[in-house]
Short mmCIF file of C-alpha atoms in Angstrom, two decimals:
data_model
loop_
_atom_site.label_atom_id
_atom_site.label_comp_id
_atom_site.label_asym_id
_atom_site.label_seq_id
_atom_site.Cartn_x
_atom_site.Cartn_y
_atom_site.Cartn_z
CA MET A 1 14.17 -40.91 63.63
CA ASN A 2 10.52 -39.82 63.67
CA GLN A 3 7.97 -41.51 61.43
CA THR A 4 7.39 -38.50 59.15
CA ARG A 5 11.10 -38.17 58.34
CA LEU A 6 11.27 -41.91 57.73
CA GLY A 7 8.28 -41.57 55.39
CA TYR A 8 10.10 -38.91 53.37
CA LEU A 9 13.19 -41.14 53.12
CA TYR A 10 11.09 -44.09 51.94
CA GLY A 11 9.24 -41.93 49.42
CA LEU A 12 12.38 -40.32 48.01
CA GLY A 13 14.09 -43.71 47.89
CA ALA A 14 11.22 -45.17 45.84
CA TYR A 15 11.04 -42.30 43.36
CA LEU A 16 14.83 -42.03 43.01
CA ILE A 17 15.00 -45.71 42.03
CA TRP A 18 12.10 -45.29 39.59
CA GLY A 19 13.64 -42.09 38.23
CA PHE A 20 16.96 -43.71 37.36
CA PHE A 21 15.39 -47.02 36.26
CA PRO A 22 16.02 -46.27 32.54
CA ILE A 23 19.77 -46.52 33.18
CA TYR A 24 19.30 -49.97 34.72
CA LEU A 25 17.11 -51.18 31.86
CA LYS A 26 19.62 -50.01 29.25
CA LEU A 27 22.23 -52.21 30.96
CA LEU A 28 20.05 -55.28 30.33
CA ARG A 29 20.51 -55.12 26.56
CA PRO A 30 21.01 -57.10 24.34
CA ALA A 31 18.10 -58.91 26.03
CA GLY A 32 14.87 -57.99 24.26
CA PRO A 33 11.94 -56.26 26.01
CA VAL A 34 9.89 -59.46 26.43
CA GLU A 35 12.85 -61.41 27.82
CA ILE A 36 13.56 -58.59 30.29
CA LEU A 37 9.88 -58.52 31.28
CA ALA A 38 9.84 -62.29 31.83
CA HIS A 39 12.93 -62.15 34.05
CA ARG A 40 11.48 -59.20 35.95
CA ILE A 41 8.35 -61.25 36.70
CA VAL A 42 10.11 -64.49 37.64
CA TRP A 43 12.73 -62.92 39.88
CA SER A 44 10.11 -60.68 41.52
CA VAL A 45 8.29 -63.83 42.64
CA VAL A 46 11.50 -65.27 44.05
CA PHE A 47 12.56 -62.07 45.83
CA VAL A 48 9.15 -61.30 47.36
CA ALA A 49 8.67 -64.92 48.42
CA LEU A 50 11.93 -64.64 50.39
CA VAL A 51 10.73 -61.36 51.95
CA LEU A 52 7.37 -62.89 52.94
CA ALA A 53 9.09 -65.99 54.31
CA ALA A 54 11.33 -63.76 56.43
CA MET A 55 8.20 -61.94 57.63
CA ARG A 56 6.47 -65.32 58.20
CA ASN A 57 3.51 -64.04 56.23
CA ILE A 58 2.71 -66.75 53.69
CA GLY A 59 -0.64 -67.62 55.31
CA PHE A 60 -2.47 -64.77 53.53
CA LEU A 61 -2.62 -66.97 50.40
CA ARG A 62 -5.08 -69.36 52.03
CA ALA A 63 -7.52 -66.54 52.74
CA LEU A 64 -7.12 -65.12 49.23
CA VAL A 65 -7.87 -68.45 47.54
CA ARG A 66 -11.30 -68.45 49.22
CA ARG A 67 -12.21 -65.15 47.52
CA PRO A 68 -12.88 -65.83 43.81
CA ARG A 69 -13.71 -62.20 43.03
CA ALA A 70 -10.47 -61.07 44.65
CA LEU A 71 -8.56 -63.64 42.58
CA ALA A 72 -10.19 -62.28 39.40
CA ALA A 73 -9.15 -58.76 40.44
CA VAL A 74 -5.59 -60.00 41.02
CA GLY A 75 -5.61 -61.38 37.48
CA ALA A 76 -6.75 -58.01 36.12
CA ALA A 77 -4.08 -56.19 38.13
CA ALA A 78 -1.43 -58.62 36.89
CA ALA A 79 -2.44 -58.08 33.25
CA LEU A 80 -2.38 -54.29 33.65
CA ILE A 81 1.02 -54.19 35.36
CA ALA A 82 2.45 -56.58 32.73
CA VAL A 83 1.29 -54.18 29.99
CA ASN A 84 2.77 -51.26 31.93
CA TRP A 85 6.13 -52.94 32.58
CA GLY A 86 6.41 -54.29 29.05
CA THR A 87 5.57 -50.92 27.47
CA TYR A 88 8.05 -49.13 29.70
CA ILE A 89 10.87 -51.58 28.93
CA TYR A 90 10.14 -51.33 25.22
CA GLY A 91 10.07 -47.52 25.38
CA VAL A 92 13.37 -47.23 27.23
CA ASN A 93 15.23 -49.72 25.08
CA SER A 94 13.91 -48.21 21.84
CA ASP A 95 15.37 -44.82 22.86
CA ARG A 96 12.06 -43.19 23.82
CA VAL A 97 12.79 -42.40 27.46
CA ILE A 98 11.29 -38.90 27.11
CA GLU A 99 7.98 -40.35 25.94
CA THR A 100 7.91 -42.82 28.86
CA ALA A 101 8.49 -39.91 31.25
CA LEU A 102 5.52 -38.13 29.67
CA GLY A 103 3.35 -41.14 30.55
CA TYR A 104 4.05 -40.72 34.25
CA PHE A 105 3.60 -36.95 34.10
CA ILE A 106 0.08 -37.33 32.68
CA ASN A 107 -0.82 -40.28 34.94
CA PRO A 108 -2.47 -38.06 37.64
CA LEU A 109 -4.68 -36.48 34.98
CA VAL A 110 -5.67 -39.90 33.65
CA ILE A 111 -6.60 -40.98 37.19
CA VAL A 112 -8.96 -37.99 37.39
CA LEU A 113 -10.40 -38.91 33.98
CA ILE A 114 -11.05 -42.49 35.13
CA GLY A 115 -12.74 -41.09 38.24
CA VAL A 116 -15.17 -39.13 36.05
CA PHE A 117 -16.09 -41.87 33.58
CA LEU A 118 -15.90 -45.02 35.71
CA LEU A 119 -16.60 -43.82 39.25
CA ARG A 120 -18.97 -40.97 38.29
CA GLU A 121 -16.99 -38.48 40.38
CA ARG A 122 -17.81 -34.77 40.15
CA LEU A 123 -14.86 -32.52 39.32
CA ARG A 124 -14.09 -29.07 40.59
CA PRO A 125 -13.59 -26.30 37.98
CA ALA A 126 -9.80 -26.34 38.47
CA GLN A 127 -9.71 -30.08 37.78
CA TRP A 128 -11.67 -29.57 34.55
CA ALA A 129 -9.22 -26.84 33.58
CA ALA A 130 -6.25 -29.14 34.26
CA LEU A 131 -7.81 -31.86 32.10
CA GLY A 132 -8.43 -29.37 29.29
CA VAL A 133 -4.82 -28.16 29.33
CA GLY A 134 -3.64 -31.78 29.46
CA GLY A 135 -5.77 -32.65 26.43
CA LEU A 136 -4.31 -29.68 24.54
CA ALA A 137 -0.82 -30.94 25.44
CA VAL A 138 -1.60 -34.33 23.89
CA VAL A 139 -2.77 -32.58 20.70
CA VAL A 140 0.45 -30.51 20.52
CA LEU A 141 2.60 -33.60 21.11
CA THR A 142 0.63 -35.55 18.48
CA VAL A 143 1.46 -32.83 15.93
CA ASP A 144 5.11 -32.85 17.02
CA TYR A 145 5.55 -36.64 16.91
CA GLY A 146 3.43 -37.01 13.78
CA ARG A 147 1.36 -39.57 15.73
CA PRO A 148 -0.34 -39.77 19.13
CA PRO A 149 2.18 -40.33 21.98
CA TYR A 150 0.76 -43.83 22.35
CA LEU A 151 3.58 -45.16 24.55
CA ALA A 152 2.90 -42.41 27.09
CA LEU A 153 -0.87 -42.98 26.88
CA VAL A 154 -0.55 -46.75 27.34
CA LEU A 155 1.73 -46.23 30.36
CA ALA A 156 -0.61 -43.66 31.92
CA PHE A 157 -3.85 -45.61 31.38
CA SER A 158 -2.41 -49.01 32.35
CA PHE A 159 -0.90 -47.64 35.58
CA ALA A 160 -4.04 -45.68 36.45
CA GLY A 161 -6.16 -48.81 35.87
CA TYR A 162 -3.73 -50.86 37.95
CA GLY A 163 -4.00 -48.32 40.77
CA LEU A 164 -7.81 -48.49 40.65
CA VAL A 165 -7.84 -52.30 40.88
CA LYS A 166 -5.22 -52.28 43.65
CA LYS A 167 -7.22 -49.75 45.66
CA ARG A 168 -10.26 -52.04 45.58
CA LEU A 169 -8.18 -55.13 46.39
CA ALA A 170 -6.50 -53.44 49.38
CA LEU A 171 -3.64 -55.96 49.53
CA PRO A 172 -0.36 -54.86 51.21
CA ALA A 173 2.51 -54.07 48.82
CA ALA A 174 4.60 -57.24 49.24
CA GLU A 175 1.63 -59.62 49.24
CA GLY A 176 0.06 -57.89 46.24
CA LEU A 177 3.25 -57.95 44.17
CA PHE A 178 3.84 -61.62 45.01
CA VAL A 179 0.38 -62.73 43.89
CA GLU A 180 0.42 -60.59 40.73
CA SER A 181 3.87 -61.83 39.75
CA ALA A 182 2.90 -65.42 40.56
CA VAL A 183 -0.08 -65.14 38.18
CA LEU A 184 2.31 -64.07 35.41
CA ALA A 185 5.15 -66.43 36.35
CA LEU A 186 3.96 -69.49 34.40
CA PRO A 187 3.73 -67.75 30.99
CA ALA A 188 7.00 -65.92 31.78
CA LEU A 189 8.78 -69.21 32.52
CA ALA A 190 7.28 -70.78 29.39
CA TYR A 191 8.60 -67.90 27.28
CA LEU A 192 12.07 -68.12 28.82
CA GLY A 193 12.07 -71.89 28.23
CA TRP A 194 11.13 -71.35 24.59
CA LEU A 195 13.94 -68.78 24.17
CA THR A 196 16.44 -71.16 25.74
CA ARG A 197 15.33 -74.07 23.54
CA ASP A 198 15.77 -71.94 20.41
CA GLY A 199 19.17 -70.67 21.56
CA ALA A 200 17.89 -67.07 21.58
CA ALA A 201 18.14 -66.43 25.33
CA THR A 202 20.75 -63.96 26.52
CA PHE A 203 20.60 -65.18 30.15
CA GLY A 204 23.93 -66.81 30.94
CA HIS A 205 25.32 -66.14 27.45
CA VAL A 206 26.45 -62.48 27.52
CA SER A 207 28.49 -62.06 30.70
CA ALA A 208 28.32 -62.82 34.41
CA GLY A 209 27.46 -59.18 35.07
CA HIS A 210 24.57 -59.24 32.60
CA THR A 211 23.20 -62.44 34.14
CA ALA A 212 23.44 -60.93 37.63
CA LEU A 213 21.59 -57.78 36.48
CA LEU A 214 18.74 -59.89 35.05
CA VAL A 215 18.46 -61.77 38.38
CA LEU A 216 18.48 -58.48 40.31
CA ALA A 217 15.52 -57.24 38.25
CA GLY A 218 13.26 -58.83 40.88
CA ALA A 219 14.81 -56.84 43.72
CA ALA A 220 14.88 -53.69 41.58
CA THR A 221 11.13 -54.11 41.04
CA ALA A 222 10.13 -54.99 44.60
CA ILE A 223 12.30 -52.65 46.68
CA PRO A 224 10.85 -49.32 45.42
CA LEU A 225 7.30 -50.71 45.81
CA LEU A 226 8.06 -51.65 49.42
CA PHE A 227 9.60 -48.21 49.99
CA PHE A 228 6.50 -46.61 48.49
CA ALA A 229 4.25 -48.61 50.83
CA GLY A 230 6.36 -47.44 53.77
CA ALA A 231 5.99 -43.81 52.65
CA ALA A 232 2.23 -44.16 52.05
CA ASN A 233 1.77 -45.40 55.62
CA ARG A 234 3.61 -42.41 57.11
CA LEU A 235 2.91 -39.37 54.91
CA PRO A 236 -0.25 -37.43 54.04
CA LEU A 237 -1.64 -38.13 50.59
CA SER A 238 -0.95 -34.54 49.47
CA THR A 239 2.75 -34.90 50.35
CA LEU A 240 2.96 -38.22 48.55
CA GLY A 241 1.28 -36.61 45.55
CA MET A 242 4.03 -33.98 45.36
CA LEU A 243 6.78 -36.60 45.64
CA GLN A 244 5.38 -38.57 42.68
CA TYR A 245 6.78 -35.99 40.23
CA VAL A 246 10.37 -36.79 41.27
CA GLY A 247 10.34 -40.00 39.21
CA PRO A 248 9.29 -38.61 35.80
CA ILE A 249 11.49 -35.51 36.26
CA LEU A 250 14.52 -37.77 36.69
CA GLN A 251 13.41 -39.97 33.79
CA LEU A 252 13.09 -36.88 31.59
CA GLY A 253 16.57 -35.81 32.72
CA CYS A 254 17.94 -39.23 31.76
CA GLY A 255 16.36 -38.97 28.32
CA VAL A 256 17.62 -35.45 27.60
CA LEU A 257 20.94 -35.26 29.46
CA VAL A 258 22.20 -38.86 29.54
CA TYR A 259 20.86 -40.32 26.28
CA HIS A 260 20.58 -37.04 24.34
CA GLU A 261 17.12 -37.74 22.94
CA PRO A 262 15.77 -34.81 20.89
CA MET A 263 13.59 -32.18 22.55
CA PRO A 264 12.49 -29.82 19.73
CA PRO A 265 10.56 -26.61 20.61
CA ALA A 266 7.14 -28.09 19.79
CA ARG A 267 7.78 -31.09 22.07
CA LEU A 268 8.99 -28.77 24.82
CA ALA A 269 5.79 -26.73 24.40
CA GLY A 270 3.73 -29.91 24.81
CA PHE A 271 5.59 -30.81 28.00
CA ALA A 272 5.16 -27.22 29.26
CA LEU A 273 1.39 -27.58 28.84
CA VAL A 274 1.48 -30.86 30.78
CA TRP A 275 3.43 -29.17 33.57
CA LEU A 276 0.94 -26.27 33.60
CA ALA A 277 -1.93 -28.76 33.92
CA LEU A 278 -0.11 -30.47 36.82
CA VAL A 279 0.48 -27.13 38.57
CA VAL A 280 -3.24 -26.33 38.35
CA PHE A 281 -4.19 -29.85 39.45
CA THR A 282 -1.71 -29.98 42.36
CA THR A 283 -2.50 -26.46 43.61
CA ASP A 284 -6.21 -27.28 43.65
CA ALA A 285 -5.56 -30.59 45.46
CA LEU A 286 -3.43 -28.89 48.14
CA ARG A 287 -5.99 -26.11 48.62
CA THR A 288 -8.81 -28.64 48.97
CA ALA A 289 -6.78 -30.73 51.43
CA ARG A 290 -6.14 -27.64 53.59
CA ARG A 291 -9.84 -26.75 53.59
CA THR A 292 -10.78 -30.32 54.53
CA ARG A 293 -8.32 -30.34 57.43
CA ALA A 294 -9.54 -26.93 58.62
CA ALA A 295 -13.17 -28.09 58.47
CA ALA A 296 -12.28 -31.25 60.40
CA ARG A 297 -10.50 -29.22 63.10
CA SER A 298 -13.41 -26.80 63.47
CA ALA A 299 -15.86 -29.72 63.67
CA THR A 300 -13.92 -31.28 66.55
CA THR A 301 -13.31 -28.01 68.45
CA PRO A 302 -15.59 -27.99 71.51
CA VAL A 303 -18.10 -25.14 71.66
CA PRO A 304 -17.67 -23.07 74.83
CA ALA A 305 -20.56 -23.44 77.23
CA PRO A 306 -22.69 -20.30 77.53
CA THR A 307 -22.17 -18.22 80.67
CA HIS A 308 -25.03 -16.52 82.50
#
């Protein structure tokens, strides 16, 4: 199998798991969102530690400890991903799957917004247009919900901020997830210990299947991230950008078709505006990528020697 085809399989595998993740999270009830989050953190550490041990790649920790600024960045990344995971779990298990899907639809637009305000990037006219349509969509959805879609906004901004920190850290997927989860593991274990002491923990008290699903939360977290890293190493960024919409489309399908969450006309109009903004944004990104590749090819094409 060639590397490009393998990249597509990795990418689709990652986004399929993320797309159907609401179904998995619903199975973890009656555990509360914070208990699920704590188990997700603890078992992620265990699972990724086993992966790194199998890869014989534990030595990276020694180099990381000697970089205080990198450790601070890891702490920031851990806090952002904890907010993202916790918000997502809460959204799914409070029957707001559609709103969580919205968060991942608008995430690319939020990344552009962060680029403007934090990185001082200059936008092309099409990108400004996409942001404007996306802003209008948030206004329409605010009117429909009777409040801002704050779950979607928290998911989008926390994940975009996490991506920014991760880009600057430049840690591989498994190593990065291990360190971030390890930073969060102590408070997660303390919370689980407190629940157990008060007799409020569901772990080991609902059924064997429920206990097994909580343990598997670590693998369910790590595997799609490892798949995503495999895809990112084999596919162009523009291709990966197109694949990222598979996840929220499937999440939206779960919300509407599986859990029958309401989708009134005004909410559908808000989503339609988000999709229009993404079409404008993606079309512009693909066009720019083609122009960049064409310019690179022309720059490397040798100029024929003159003949006399």
